[in-house]
Amino acid sequence: MIDKIRFETTRYIDPGELSEFYVRQGHHTTRDRAKLERMVAQTYCFVTARLEGELIGIARGVTDGVLGYLAECKLDPKFQGAACVTRTDGRIEHDLEGIAKQMAIRIVDELRDYGVDRIQVLAYGTEVDFCEELGFKRTSGMVPLQLALDAEVKETAEASG
């Protein structure tokens, strides 16, 4: 199967096509076209996986020039094999054919070639195993935190200064 997949590393992907891919995966992210356009513009590189022209996978690399991030690696569950159980968000649960692995490796190579000092990734559930198989290590002492901007912030910088 993997020999039929066309991989492309690019600096741009059409936001409309990306949105359609997210919808097909049930991936809960913004549907706001302007935000997707901004995300695409601020992404260093994309790797796409296509079968007969259809977008079946996407990986995204982001960098500030020093740190690199494997910001996402999504693969249509139909191409993950029978061990893919929840089939949620295009999350990597299984990678029978190595399609997601190829996308992730290409992002890592692009970021390495750009000269970043290290690459980080946030993984959820089975994605942890996937990332560890790629060589990512758990970072002791670090705790991922997130602030949803629709939540009330305790104190803003403006109010404290």
PDB file of C-alpha atoms in Angstrom:
ATOM      1  CA  MET A   1       0.000   0.000   0.000  1.00  0.00           C
ATOM      2  CA  ILE A   2       2.699   2.534   0.969  1.00  0.00           C
ATOM      3  CA  ASP A   3       4.175   2.295  -2.520  1.00  0.00           C
ATOM      4  CA  LYS A   4       0.919   3.827  -3.831  1.00  0.00           C
ATOM      5  CA  ILE A   5       1.076   6.797  -1.447  1.00  0.00           C
ATOM      6  CA  ARG A   6       2.442  10.076  -2.794  1.00  0.00           C
ATOM      7  CA  PHE A   7       4.237  12.106  -0.135  1.00  0.00           C
ATOM      8  CA  GLU A   8       4.931  15.802  -0.630  1.00  0.00           C
ATOM      9  CA  THR A   9       6.859  18.224   1.536  1.00  0.00           C
ATOM     10  CA  THR A  10       5.632  21.757   1.021  1.00  0.00           C
ATOM     11  CA  ARG A  11       5.430  25.180   2.653  1.00  0.00           C
ATOM     12  CA  TYR A  12       1.744  25.581   1.773  1.00  0.00           C
ATOM     13  CA  ILE A  13      -1.477  23.607   1.767  1.00  0.00           C
ATOM     14  CA  ASP A  14      -4.844  24.933   0.678  1.00  0.00           C
ATOM     15  CA  PRO A  15      -6.769  25.869   3.852  1.00  0.00           C
ATOM     16  CA  GLY A  16     -10.043  24.670   2.281  1.00  0.00           C
ATOM     17  CA  GLU A  17      -8.594  21.228   1.569  1.00  0.00           C
ATOM     18  CA  LEU A  18      -7.111  21.106   5.066  1.00  0.00           C
ATOM     19  CA  SER A  19     -10.488  22.012   6.577  1.00  0.00           C
ATOM     20  CA  GLU A  20     -12.200  19.279   4.550  1.00  0.00           C
ATOM     21  CA  PHE A  21      -9.605  16.744   5.772  1.00  0.00           C
ATOM     22  CA  TYR A  22     -10.212  17.788   9.399  1.00  0.00           C
ATOM     23  CA  VAL A  23     -13.994  17.479   8.946  1.00  0.00           C
ATOM     24  CA  ARG A  24     -13.643  13.966   7.464  1.00  0.00           C
ATOM     25  CA  GLN A  25     -11.547  12.934  10.473  1.00  0.00           C
ATOM     26  CA  GLY A  26     -13.933  14.486  12.984  1.00  0.00           C
ATOM     27  CA  HIS A  27     -10.981  16.588  14.174  1.00  0.00           C
ATOM     28  CA  HIS A  28     -12.284  19.357  16.394  1.00  0.00           C
ATOM     29  CA  THR A  29     -10.332  22.402  15.392  1.00  0.00           C
ATOM     30  CA  THR A  30     -11.264  25.803  14.085  1.00  0.00           C
ATOM     31  CA  ARG A  31     -13.530  26.003  11.063  1.00  0.00           C
ATOM     32  CA  ASP A  32     -12.759  29.710  10.772  1.00  0.00           C
ATOM     33  CA  ARG A  33     -11.190  30.162   7.309  1.00  0.00           C
ATOM     34  CA  ALA A  34      -9.135  33.202   8.380  1.00  0.00           C
ATOM     35  CA  LYS A  35      -7.628  31.285  11.323  1.00  0.00           C
ATOM     36  CA  LEU A  36      -6.802  28.309   9.107  1.00  0.00           C
ATOM     37  CA  GLU A  37      -5.146  30.649   6.597  1.00  0.00           C
ATOM     38  CA  ARG A  38      -3.086  32.192   9.419  1.00  0.00           C
ATOM     39  CA  MET A  39      -2.106  28.729  10.690  1.00  0.00           C
ATOM     40  CA  VAL A  40      -1.012  27.682   7.196  1.00  0.00           C
ATOM     41  CA  ALA A  41       0.967  30.911   6.735  1.00  0.00           C
ATOM     42  CA  GLN A  42       2.756  30.472  10.077  1.00  0.00           C
ATOM     43  CA  THR A  43       3.612  26.795   9.597  1.00  0.00           C
ATOM     44  CA  TYR A  44       7.189  26.126   8.510  1.00  0.00           C
ATOM     45  CA  CYS A  45       6.409  22.979   6.530  1.00  0.00           C
ATOM     46  CA  PHE A  46       3.745  20.408   5.760  1.00  0.00           C
ATOM     47  CA  VAL A  47       4.007  16.830   4.634  1.00  0.00           C
ATOM     48  CA  THR A  48       0.973  15.471   2.871  1.00  0.00           C
ATOM     49  CA  ALA A  49       0.129  11.877   2.063  1.00  0.00           C
ATOM     50  CA  ARG A  50      -2.195  11.266  -0.878  1.00  0.00           C
ATOM     51  CA  LEU A  51      -3.717   8.199  -2.410  1.00  0.00           C
ATOM     52  CA  GLU A  52      -4.954   8.770  -5.956  1.00  0.00           C
ATOM     53  CA  GLY A  53      -4.954  12.514  -5.266  1.00  0.00           C
ATOM     54  CA  GLU A  54      -7.044  12.300  -2.080  1.00  0.00           C
ATOM     55  CA  LEU A  55      -5.498  13.807   1.039  1.00  0.00           C
ATOM     56  CA  ILE A  56      -5.286  10.945   3.563  1.00  0.00           C
ATOM     57  CA  GLY A  57      -2.651  12.322   5.937  1.00  0.00           C
ATOM     58  CA  ILE A  58      -1.020  15.530   7.081  1.00  0.00           C
ATOM     59  CA  ALA A  59       1.945  16.408   9.270  1.00  0.00           C
ATOM     60  CA  ARG A  60       2.926  19.926  10.239  1.00  0.00           C
ATOM     61  CA  GLY A  61       6.229  21.370  11.439  1.00  0.00           C
ATOM     62  CA  VAL A  62       6.457  24.687  13.265  1.00  0.00           C
ATOM     63  CA  THR A  63       9.593  26.490  14.409  1.00  0.00           C
ATOM     64  CA  ASP A  64      10.867  29.741  15.840  1.00  0.00           C
ATOM     65  CA  GLY A  65      14.311  28.941  14.449  1.00  0.00           C
ATOM     66  CA  VAL A  66      15.636  27.357  17.651  1.00  0.00           C
ATOM     67  CA  LEU A  67      12.891  25.000  18.772  1.00  0.00           C
ATOM     68  CA  GLY A  68      10.961  22.855  16.343  1.00  0.00           C
ATOM     69  CA  TYR A  69       7.592  21.251  16.910  1.00  0.00           C
ATOM     70  CA  LEU A  70       5.933  18.305  15.278  1.00  0.00           C
ATOM     71  CA  ALA A  71       2.717  20.255  15.627  1.00  0.00           C
ATOM     72  CA  GLU A  72       0.496  17.509  14.271  1.00  0.00           C
ATOM     73  CA  CYS A  73       0.539  14.209  12.479  1.00  0.00           C
ATOM     74  CA  LYS A  74      -2.882  12.988  11.366  1.00  0.00           C
ATOM     75  CA  LEU A  75      -3.756   9.956   9.271  1.00  0.00           C
ATOM     76  CA  ASP A  76      -7.176   8.881   8.085  1.00  0.00           C
ATOM     77  CA  PRO A  77      -8.003   5.846  10.284  1.00  0.00           C
ATOM     78  CA  LYS A  78      -8.954   3.832   7.164  1.00  0.00           C
ATOM     79  CA  PHE A  79      -5.209   3.679   6.448  1.00  0.00           C
ATOM     80  CA  GLN A  80      -4.069   2.823   9.979  1.00  0.00           C
ATOM     81  CA  GLY A  81      -5.041  -0.850   9.910  1.00  0.00           C
ATOM     82  CA  ALA A  82      -7.340  -3.040  11.977  1.00  0.00           C
ATOM     83  CA  ALA A  83      -5.646  -2.162  15.281  1.00  0.00           C
ATOM     84  CA  CYS A  84      -7.011   1.386  14.998  1.00  0.00           C
ATOM     85  CA  VAL A  85      -9.867   1.289  17.490  1.00  0.00           C
ATOM     86  CA  THR A  86     -11.315   4.682  18.444  1.00  0.00           C
ATOM     87  CA  ARG A  87     -10.754   6.321  15.043  1.00  0.00           C
ATOM     88  CA  THR A  88     -10.792   9.754  16.651  1.00  0.00           C
ATOM     89  CA  ASP A  89      -9.513  12.982  15.052  1.00  0.00           C
ATOM     90  CA  GLY A  90      -7.108  11.201  12.710  1.00  0.00           C
ATOM     91  CA  ARG A  91      -5.033  10.504  15.826  1.00  0.00           C
ATOM     92  CA  ILE A  92      -2.338   7.905  15.213  1.00  0.00           C
ATOM     93  CA  GLU A  93      -3.558   4.750  16.924  1.00  0.00           C
ATOM     94  CA  HIS A  94      -1.831   2.328  14.603  1.00  0.00           C
ATOM     95  CA  ASP A  95       0.416   2.798  11.596  1.00  0.00           C
ATOM     96  CA  LEU A  96       0.307  -0.560   9.839  1.00  0.00           C
ATOM     97  CA  GLU A  97       1.754   0.715   6.553  1.00  0.00           C
ATOM     98  CA  GLY A  98       4.173   3.273   8.039  1.00  0.00           C
ATOM     99  CA  ILE A  99       2.438   6.216   6.356  1.00  0.00           C
ATOM    100  CA  ALA A 100       2.351   8.390   9.488  1.00  0.00           C
ATOM    101  CA  LYS A 101       5.941   7.435  10.267  1.00  0.00           C
ATOM    102  CA  GLN A 102       7.056   8.628   6.830  1.00  0.00           C
ATOM    103  CA  MET A 103       5.247  11.948   7.305  1.00  0.00           C
ATOM    104  CA  ALA A 104       6.753  12.496  10.765  1.00  0.00           C
ATOM    105  CA  ILE A 105      10.281  11.578   9.618  1.00  0.00           C
ATOM    106  CA  ARG A 106      10.035  14.079   6.782  1.00  0.00           C
ATOM    107  CA  ILE A 107       8.977  16.853   9.191  1.00  0.00           C
ATOM    108  CA  VAL A 108      11.863  15.992  11.531  1.00  0.00           C
ATOM    109  CA  ASP A 109      14.285  16.047   8.576  1.00  0.00           C
ATOM    110  CA  GLU A 110      13.002  19.450   7.408  1.00  0.00           C
ATOM    111  CA  LEU A 111      13.342  20.951  10.885  1.00  0.00           C
ATOM    112  CA  ARG A 112      16.799  19.390  11.346  1.00  0.00           C
ATOM    113  CA  ASP A 113      17.925  20.754   7.972  1.00  0.00           C
ATOM    114  CA  TYR A 114      16.660  24.188   8.999  1.00  0.00           C
ATOM    115  CA  GLY A 115      18.976  24.012  12.018  1.00  0.00           C
ATOM    116  CA  VAL A 116      16.670  23.794  15.036  1.00  0.00           C
ATOM    117  CA  ASP A 117      18.324  22.675  18.286  1.00  0.00           C
ATOM    118  CA  ARG A 118      15.576  20.277  19.352  1.00  0.00           C
ATOM    119  CA  ILE A 119      12.140  19.114  18.315  1.00  0.00           C
ATOM    120  CA  GLN A 120       9.228  18.733  20.680  1.00  0.00           C
ATOM    121  CA  VAL A 121       5.870  17.040  20.314  1.00  0.00           C
ATOM    122  CA  LEU A 122       2.749  16.749  22.446  1.00  0.00           C
ATOM    123  CA  ALA A 123       1.184  13.323  22.200  1.00  0.00           C
ATOM    124  CA  TYR A 124      -2.148  12.002  23.356  1.00  0.00           C
ATOM    125  CA  GLY A 125      -2.984   8.399  24.195  1.00  0.00           C
ATOM    126  CA  THR A 126      -1.633   5.983  21.617  1.00  0.00           C
ATOM    127  CA  GLU A 127       0.274   8.808  19.952  1.00  0.00           C
ATOM    128  CA  VAL A 128       2.779   8.531  22.813  1.00  0.00           C
ATOM    129  CA  ASP A 129       3.782   5.057  21.609  1.00  0.00           C
ATOM    130  CA  PHE A 130       3.955   6.313  18.032  1.00  0.00           C
ATOM    131  CA  CYS A 131       6.256   9.212  19.010  1.00  0.00           C
ATOM    132  CA  GLU A 132       8.462   7.022  21.203  1.00  0.00           C
ATOM    133  CA  GLU A 133       8.873   4.616  18.275  1.00  0.00           C
ATOM    134  CA  LEU A 134      10.171   7.604  16.278  1.00  0.00           C
ATOM    135  CA  GLY A 135      12.783   8.270  18.981  1.00  0.00           C
ATOM    136  CA  PHE A 136      11.083  11.005  21.009  1.00  0.00           C
ATOM    137  CA  LYS A 137      11.714  10.677  24.750  1.00  0.00           C
ATOM    138  CA  ARG A 138       9.477  11.636  27.638  1.00  0.00           C
ATOM    139  CA  THR A 139      10.724  14.785  29.309  1.00  0.00           C
ATOM    140  CA  SER A 140      10.910  14.455  33.059  1.00  0.00           C
ATOM    141  CA  GLY A 141       9.844  17.392  35.135  1.00  0.00           C
ATOM    142  CA  MET A 142       7.892  19.086  32.346  1.00  0.00           C
ATOM    143  CA  VAL A 143       4.133  19.303  32.584  1.00  0.00           C
ATOM    144  CA  PRO A 144       2.132  20.345  29.547  1.00  0.00           C
ATOM    145  CA  LEU A 145      -0.274  23.148  30.385  1.00  0.00           C
ATOM    146  CA  GLN A 146      -2.930  24.789  28.279  1.00  0.00           C
ATOM    147  CA  LEU A 147      -5.067  27.883  28.566  1.00  0.00           C
ATOM    148  CA  ALA A 148      -8.340  27.875  26.671  1.00  0.00           C
ATOM    149  CA  LEU A 149      -8.906  31.493  25.744  1.00  0.00           C
ATOM    150  CA  ASP A 150     -12.652  31.186  26.152  1.00  0.00           C
ATOM    151  CA  ALA A 151     -12.032  30.504  29.860  1.00  0.00           C
ATOM    152  CA  GLU A 152     -11.795  33.258  32.402  1.00  0.00           C
ATOM    153  CA  VAL A 153      -8.201  34.292  33.074  1.00  0.00           C
ATOM    154  CA  LYS A 154      -7.477  34.973  36.725  1.00  0.00           C
ATOM    155  CA  GLU A 155      -5.501  38.126  36.063  1.00  0.00           C
ATOM    156  CA  THR A 156      -4.205  39.665  32.850  1.00  0.00           C
ATOM    157  CA  ALA A 157      -0.867  41.405  32.465  1.00  0.00           C
ATOM    158  CA  GLU A 158      -2.702  44.669  31.821  1.00  0.00           C
ATOM    159  CA  ALA A 159      -4.650  44.408  35.104  1.00  0.00           C
ATOM    160  CA  SER A 160      -1.533  43.598  37.149  1.00  0.00           C
ATOM    161  CA  GLY A 161       0.682  46.346  35.833  1.00  0.00           C
TER     162      GLY A 161
END
